Structures are given as structure tokens and as C-alpha cells.
Amino acid sequence: MAEQTLANHSDRLNAINIYPVADADTGTNLYMTVRAAAQALADLEPSDVGVTMAAAGRAAMEQARGNSGTLFAVSLAAMAEPLAGAQRLSGPLLAGALHRAQLRAWSALSEPMPGTLLSVLEAAATGATSIESTQNGDESNQALAETIDGAVSAARDAVVLTESQLGVLRDARVVDAGGVGLLLILDCLRSVILGEPLQEDLLDGLSGYKVQDPNIALSMPEQEGVEVMCTIVLSPLAAAGLRMELGDLGDSVIMSAVSEEADDMGAYPWRLHVHVPSAAVALDAIRAVGDPSNVSISALTANAPEDVHDLL
């Protein structure tokens, strides 16, 4: 359901995608990331909630696209941890999973900012926890329904607030695209849990989101640079060092472990994302400490500063 919903909304999400760069691809990136998770589950044997969520998270991490896609993938993988061994979802488990997700997502980004998907995720976790804390550990379906309602309602309020939290959004009179995308995904989860249709009025009144609103991303100044993403196996110490170096070379650095299982040398697979002026400088730093796989390089504007394909 989330895959189809994001496909339906991708054009509008792209149109308001102006932060951290106006590259008009947040809708597409979230859709592609969720599609990777959905395809992994299509081939999975029936299993408990934690195993299912972990498989979806790993697939999403390996195929994550862009800032929003990467942060969502990190969140999805983190949600699996409190759900390990659970045969069904409950209110306490959902609240715990959302709390774990928001902690992991905030820590994955070197310079987290309010007014983004992160704020919406944090609000969803807080909303779920607020409801769950009044239920005295109730694991009934009714308690679960009330918990997801609290999460979605709080997330919706947080989306509205994004416009006032970031100057670039306030000036353009739009809400954050990644935040809206996450809200849509949460409403899909609510729909499945409650057995109800998606909420038709969920996005009503969001600044810049009406069909007739202009494509604000197309009117923003072009920004030079590229987005580099890859998977690399490193020790935690080496990963921390690379993260710091990439922070000096560029911005929007996201780094999170794909798996909690280390190899025989104590190294973990990490998914890495960074915006840099030149792909070459990032790849040189990455290759100096390890052998990257699943590398992707995308221009942040239509005018790429170099032939990125020659660097792969």
C-alpha cells in the first residue's frame, strides 16, 4: 500500500522538495526505497514481525535513494529491533519501535535539523508513546489502533510545523516533502491496522500541496554538486573517522549500520550518503578506508559538474 501511495503522490512531493537541496526528487526517492522493501517481502517466507521488518529494512538500506529515502530506511531497520520475536504488533511494541527509529535516524545524520522528516518521526514516536503510556501495557487490537492514531495525528501536526521551522520552507510557503512522505507511510500503516481506507483529508491545508500549487522546486536556484551513496564494510572506529572526513568535504552526511552483526574482524556493513561538490573527492576518501559496493552518484541539479558515470 505504501508503495502505491507514494507513487500516486511522488509528483507533488517532488514539487515541494527544496530542502536540503532543491533537486525535486524526494517523492521518487521515497517511492524507490519503499519499493525495494516491498519487493524483499514478496519473496520472504511467513515469519514473525521482527524478522519481516528486518528484511524490509535491510533491502531498503541497500537500495535507499536520497536523504529522505536513506533516513526512512534507517528508521525501518531500527524498528525491527524491538519487534524481534513478536508474532503480532501491539501498542507497546509500536511505540517502542517508533522510539527506536527516531533515535537511530537522528543519530545517523551528522547535522540533524528540525523541520524535516526527523521532526515528523520524532513527533510520531512521542504521539504513540503518549497514548501507550495511558494503556497500562494493554496489548489489545483496540489499544494498537489508538496508538497508531496518536502517532499519525502527532505526525500530521509536525508536518504543519515544518514550514515555520526552516527558513527556506517559510520563504517558499511549503511544508517539508520528506515529512509529508513519512506521514503518508504512517497513514498506510494505520489503514492496515484499522482495516480502514486512507484518510482523505489528511493532507488538506498543507502549504504548497494542492494540485494547483506551483512546482516550487523548479523555481529555486540551481545548486552544484553530487550525491554519493554506497555500502562499505568498516569497523566502528573507521566508520566514525570516515564520517568526520566526509563532513569536512561536504554535507548531508548520513551513515548507519545495515546490520547489527559484525564479521570476524569486528567490521559492520554501513550505508553511506553525502552531498559533495565533486564525486571524486568523496570516492577517494571512501576508497582509502575500504572497498565500496552498490555505489550510486547523482547530480544535485540537471547540470552535473562532471561525468559521474566515469567515476564508478
Tab-separated table of N, CA, C and O in Angstrom, residues 115-117 119-128 148-165 175-176 179-180 182-184 186 199 201-207:
chain	number	residue	atom	x	y	z
A	115	GLY	N	12.322	20.444	11.481
A	115	GLY	CA	11.593	20.906	10.304
A	115	GLY	C	11.717	19.962	9.130
A	115	GLY	O	11.450	20.341	7.993
A	116	THR	N	12.130	18.731	9.412
A	116	THR	CA	12.339	17.746	8.360
A	116	THR	C	11.628	16.441	8.720
A	116	THR	O	10.887	16.368	9.710
A	117	LEU	N	11.884	15.406	7.936
A	117	LEU	CA	11.370	14.078	8.231
A	117	LEU	C	11.706	13.668	9.663
A	117	LEU	O	10.919	12.981	10.323
A	119	SER	N	11.830	15.479	12.378
A	119	SER	CA	10.869	16.062	13.312
A	119	SER	C	9.543	15.319	13.278
A	119	SER	O	8.906	15.116	14.316
A	120	VAL	N	9.130	14.936	12.095
A	120	VAL	CA	7.858	14.223	11.943
A	120	VAL	C	7.955	12.843	12.575
A	120	VAL	O	7.026	12.385	13.251
A	121	LEU	N	9.088	12.175	12.391
A	121	LEU	CA	9.289	10.863	13.005
A	121	LEU	C	9.314	10.978	14.523
A	121	LEU	O	8.719	10.155	15.238
A	122	GLU	N	9.992	11.988	15.033
A	122	GLU	CA	10.047	12.188	16.482
A	122	GLU	C	8.650	12.444	17.044
A	122	GLU	O	8.280	11.912	18.103
A	123	ALA	N	7.859	13.248	16.345
A	123	ALA	CA	6.501	13.537	16.798
A	123	ALA	C	5.644	12.278	16.789
A	123	ALA	O	4.844	12.051	17.710
A	124	ALA	N	5.805	11.454	15.758
A	124	ALA	CA	5.046	10.196	15.691
A	124	ALA	C	5.387	9.301	16.871
A	124	ALA	O	4.498	8.696	17.491
A	125	ALA	N	6.681	9.220	17.200
A	125	ALA	CA	7.112	8.403	18.335
A	125	ALA	C	6.555	8.947	19.644
A	125	ALA	O	6.078	8.195	20.502
A	126	THR	N	6.596	10.264	19.793
A	126	THR	CA	6.074	10.892	21.006
A	126	THR	C	4.564	10.697	21.116
A	126	THR	O	4.044	10.407	22.202
A	127	GLY	N	3.861	10.851	19.984
A	127	GLY	CA	2.415	10.668	19.982
A	127	GLY	C	2.017	9.253	20.348
A	127	GLY	O	1.085	9.033	21.134
A	128	ALA	N	2.741	8.282	19.796
A	128	ALA	CA	2.459	6.879	20.104
A	128	ALA	C	2.740	6.576	21.569
A	128	ALA	O	1.956	5.906	22.248
A	148	ILE	N	-1.618	3.907	17.030
A	148	ILE	CA	-1.272	4.366	15.684
A	148	ILE	C	-2.027	5.647	15.343
A	148	ILE	O	-1.491	6.530	14.671
A	149	ASP	N	-3.245	5.795	15.848
A	149	ASP	CA	-3.968	7.052	15.652
A	149	ASP	C	-3.201	8.217	16.278
A	149	ASP	O	-3.094	9.295	15.685
A	150	GLY	N	-2.686	7.991	17.481
A	150	GLY	CA	-1.910	9.036	18.146
A	150	GLY	C	-0.645	9.383	17.382
A	150	GLY	O	-0.267	10.557	17.280
A	151	ALA	N	-0.001	8.372	16.808
A	151	ALA	CA	1.214	8.601	16.040
A	151	ALA	C	0.935	9.418	14.786
A	151	ALA	O	1.655	10.380	14.475
A	152	VAL	N	-0.104	9.047	14.059
A	152	VAL	CA	-0.419	9.744	12.808
A	152	VAL	C	-0.877	11.171	13.078
A	152	VAL	O	-0.482	12.109	12.368
A	153	SER	N	-1.691	11.359	14.096
A	153	SER	CA	-2.162	12.697	14.428
A	153	SER	C	-1.006	13.616	14.798
A	153	SER	O	-0.923	14.766	14.331
A	154	ALA	N	-0.090	13.125	15.620
A	154	ALA	CA	1.075	13.931	16.014
A	154	ALA	C	1.986	14.207	14.823
A	154	ALA	O	2.542	15.308	14.689
A	155	ALA	N	2.131	13.216	13.939
A	155	ALA	CA	2.967	13.399	12.747
A	155	ALA	C	2.379	14.462	11.831
A	155	ALA	O	3.103	15.291	11.259
A	156	ARG	N	1.057	14.470	11.721
A	156	ARG	CA	0.397	15.465	10.867
A	156	ARG	C	0.632	16.879	11.404
A	156	ARG	O	0.939	17.807	10.655
A	157	ASP	N	0.512	17.036	12.717
A	157	ASP	CA	0.778	18.340	13.333
A	157	ASP	C	2.228	18.758	13.102
A	157	ASP	O	2.521	19.936	12.865
A	158	ALA	N	3.138	17.803	13.164
A	158	ALA	CA	4.555	18.097	12.965
A	158	ALA	C	4.840	18.527	11.533
A	158	ALA	O	5.694	19.393	11.290
A	159	VAL	N	4.156	17.925	10.570
A	159	VAL	CA	4.315	18.332	9.173
A	159	VAL	C	3.926	19.796	9.003
A	159	VAL	O	4.629	20.571	8.341
A	160	VAL	N	2.808	20.199	9.589
A	160	VAL	CA	2.371	21.593	9.506
A	160	VAL	C	3.437	22.522	10.064
A	160	VAL	O	3.725	23.590	9.507
A	161	LEU	N	4.076	22.107	11.149
A	161	LEU	CA	5.091	22.945	11.804
A	161	LEU	C	6.372	23.097	10.993
A	161	LEU	O	7.115	24.064	11.185
A	162	THR	N	6.654	22.159	10.098
A	162	THR	CA	7.922	22.234	9.356
A	162	THR	C	8.065	23.551	8.603
A	162	THR	O	9.169	24.074	8.474
A	163	GLU	N	6.950	24.090	8.129
A	163	GLU	CA	7.014	25.336	7.362
A	163	GLU	C	7.620	26.474	8.186
A	163	GLU	O	8.318	27.340	7.642
A	164	SER	N	7.370	26.478	9.482
A	164	SER	CA	7.875	27.551	10.347
A	164	SER	C	9.235	27.234	10.950
A	164	SER	O	9.871	28.116	11.542
A	165	GLN	N	9.701	26.000	10.794
A	165	GLN	CA	10.954	25.600	11.433
A	165	GLN	C	12.186	25.812	10.563
A	165	GLN	O	13.302	25.898	11.080
A	175	VAL	N	5.497	23.025	3.066
A	175	VAL	CA	5.919	22.121	4.140
A	175	VAL	C	7.024	21.222	3.607
A	175	VAL	O	7.300	21.185	2.406
A	176	ASP	N	7.668	20.481	4.501
A	176	ASP	CA	8.792	19.632	4.098
A	176	ASP	C	8.312	18.389	3.356
A	176	ASP	O	7.425	17.663	3.831
A	179	GLY	N	8.844	15.027	5.224
A	179	GLY	CA	7.888	14.886	6.307
A	179	GLY	C	6.525	14.437	5.810
A	179	GLY	O	5.872	13.580	6.427
A	180	VAL	N	6.088	15.000	4.695
A	180	VAL	CA	4.805	14.585	4.110
A	180	VAL	C	4.874	13.126	3.668
A	180	VAL	O	3.936	12.353	3.866
A	182	LEU	N	6.711	10.710	4.905
A	182	LEU	CA	6.637	9.844	6.079
A	182	LEU	C	5.216	9.792	6.620
A	182	LEU	O	4.733	8.729	7.030
A	183	LEU	N	4.527	10.927	6.620
A	183	LEU	CA	3.130	10.956	7.072
A	183	LEU	C	2.264	10.017	6.235
A	183	LEU	O	1.420	9.287	6.772
A	184	LEU	N	2.480	10.015	4.942
A	184	LEU	CA	1.729	9.112	4.063
A	184	LEU	C	2.004	7.647	4.402
A	184	LEU	O	1.089	6.817	4.431
A	186	LEU	N	2.974	6.436	7.310
A	186	LEU	CA	2.344	6.141	8.598
A	186	LEU	C	0.837	5.950	8.442
A	186	LEU	O	0.237	5.097	9.111
A	199	GLN	N	-6.917	8.170	5.020
A	199	GLN	CA	-7.688	9.356	5.392
A	199	GLN	C	-7.673	10.382	4.256
A	199	GLN	O	-6.616	10.937	3.937
A	201	ASP	N	-8.759	13.379	4.052
A	201	ASP	CA	-8.489	14.777	4.398
A	201	ASP	C	-7.145	14.969	5.102
A	201	ASP	O	-6.850	16.048	5.603
A	202	LEU	N	-6.310	13.946	5.110
A	202	LEU	CA	-5.065	14.002	5.867
A	202	LEU	C	-4.163	15.144	5.429
A	202	LEU	O	-3.516	15.791	6.248
A	203	LEU	N	-4.108	15.414	4.135
A	203	LEU	CA	-3.181	16.407	3.607
A	203	LEU	C	-3.849	17.746	3.311
A	203	LEU	O	-3.193	18.662	2.808
A	204	ASP	N	-5.118	17.861	3.640
A	204	ASP	CA	-5.836	19.114	3.378
A	204	ASP	C	-5.192	20.263	4.145
A	204	ASP	O	-4.888	20.149	5.338
A	205	GLY	N	-4.976	21.374	3.464
A	205	GLY	CA	-4.465	22.575	4.111
A	205	GLY	C	-2.954	22.645	4.248
A	205	GLY	O	-2.437	23.650	4.758
A	206	LEU	N	-2.233	21.618	3.808
A	206	LEU	CA	-0.773	21.681	3.891
A	206	LEU	C	-0.242	22.671	2.858
A	206	LEU	O	-0.559	22.579	1.667
A	207	SER	N	0.575	23.590	3.297
A	207	SER	CA	1.068	24.651	2.417
A	207	SER	C	1.822	24.079	1.214
A	207	SER	O	2.730	23.271	1.366
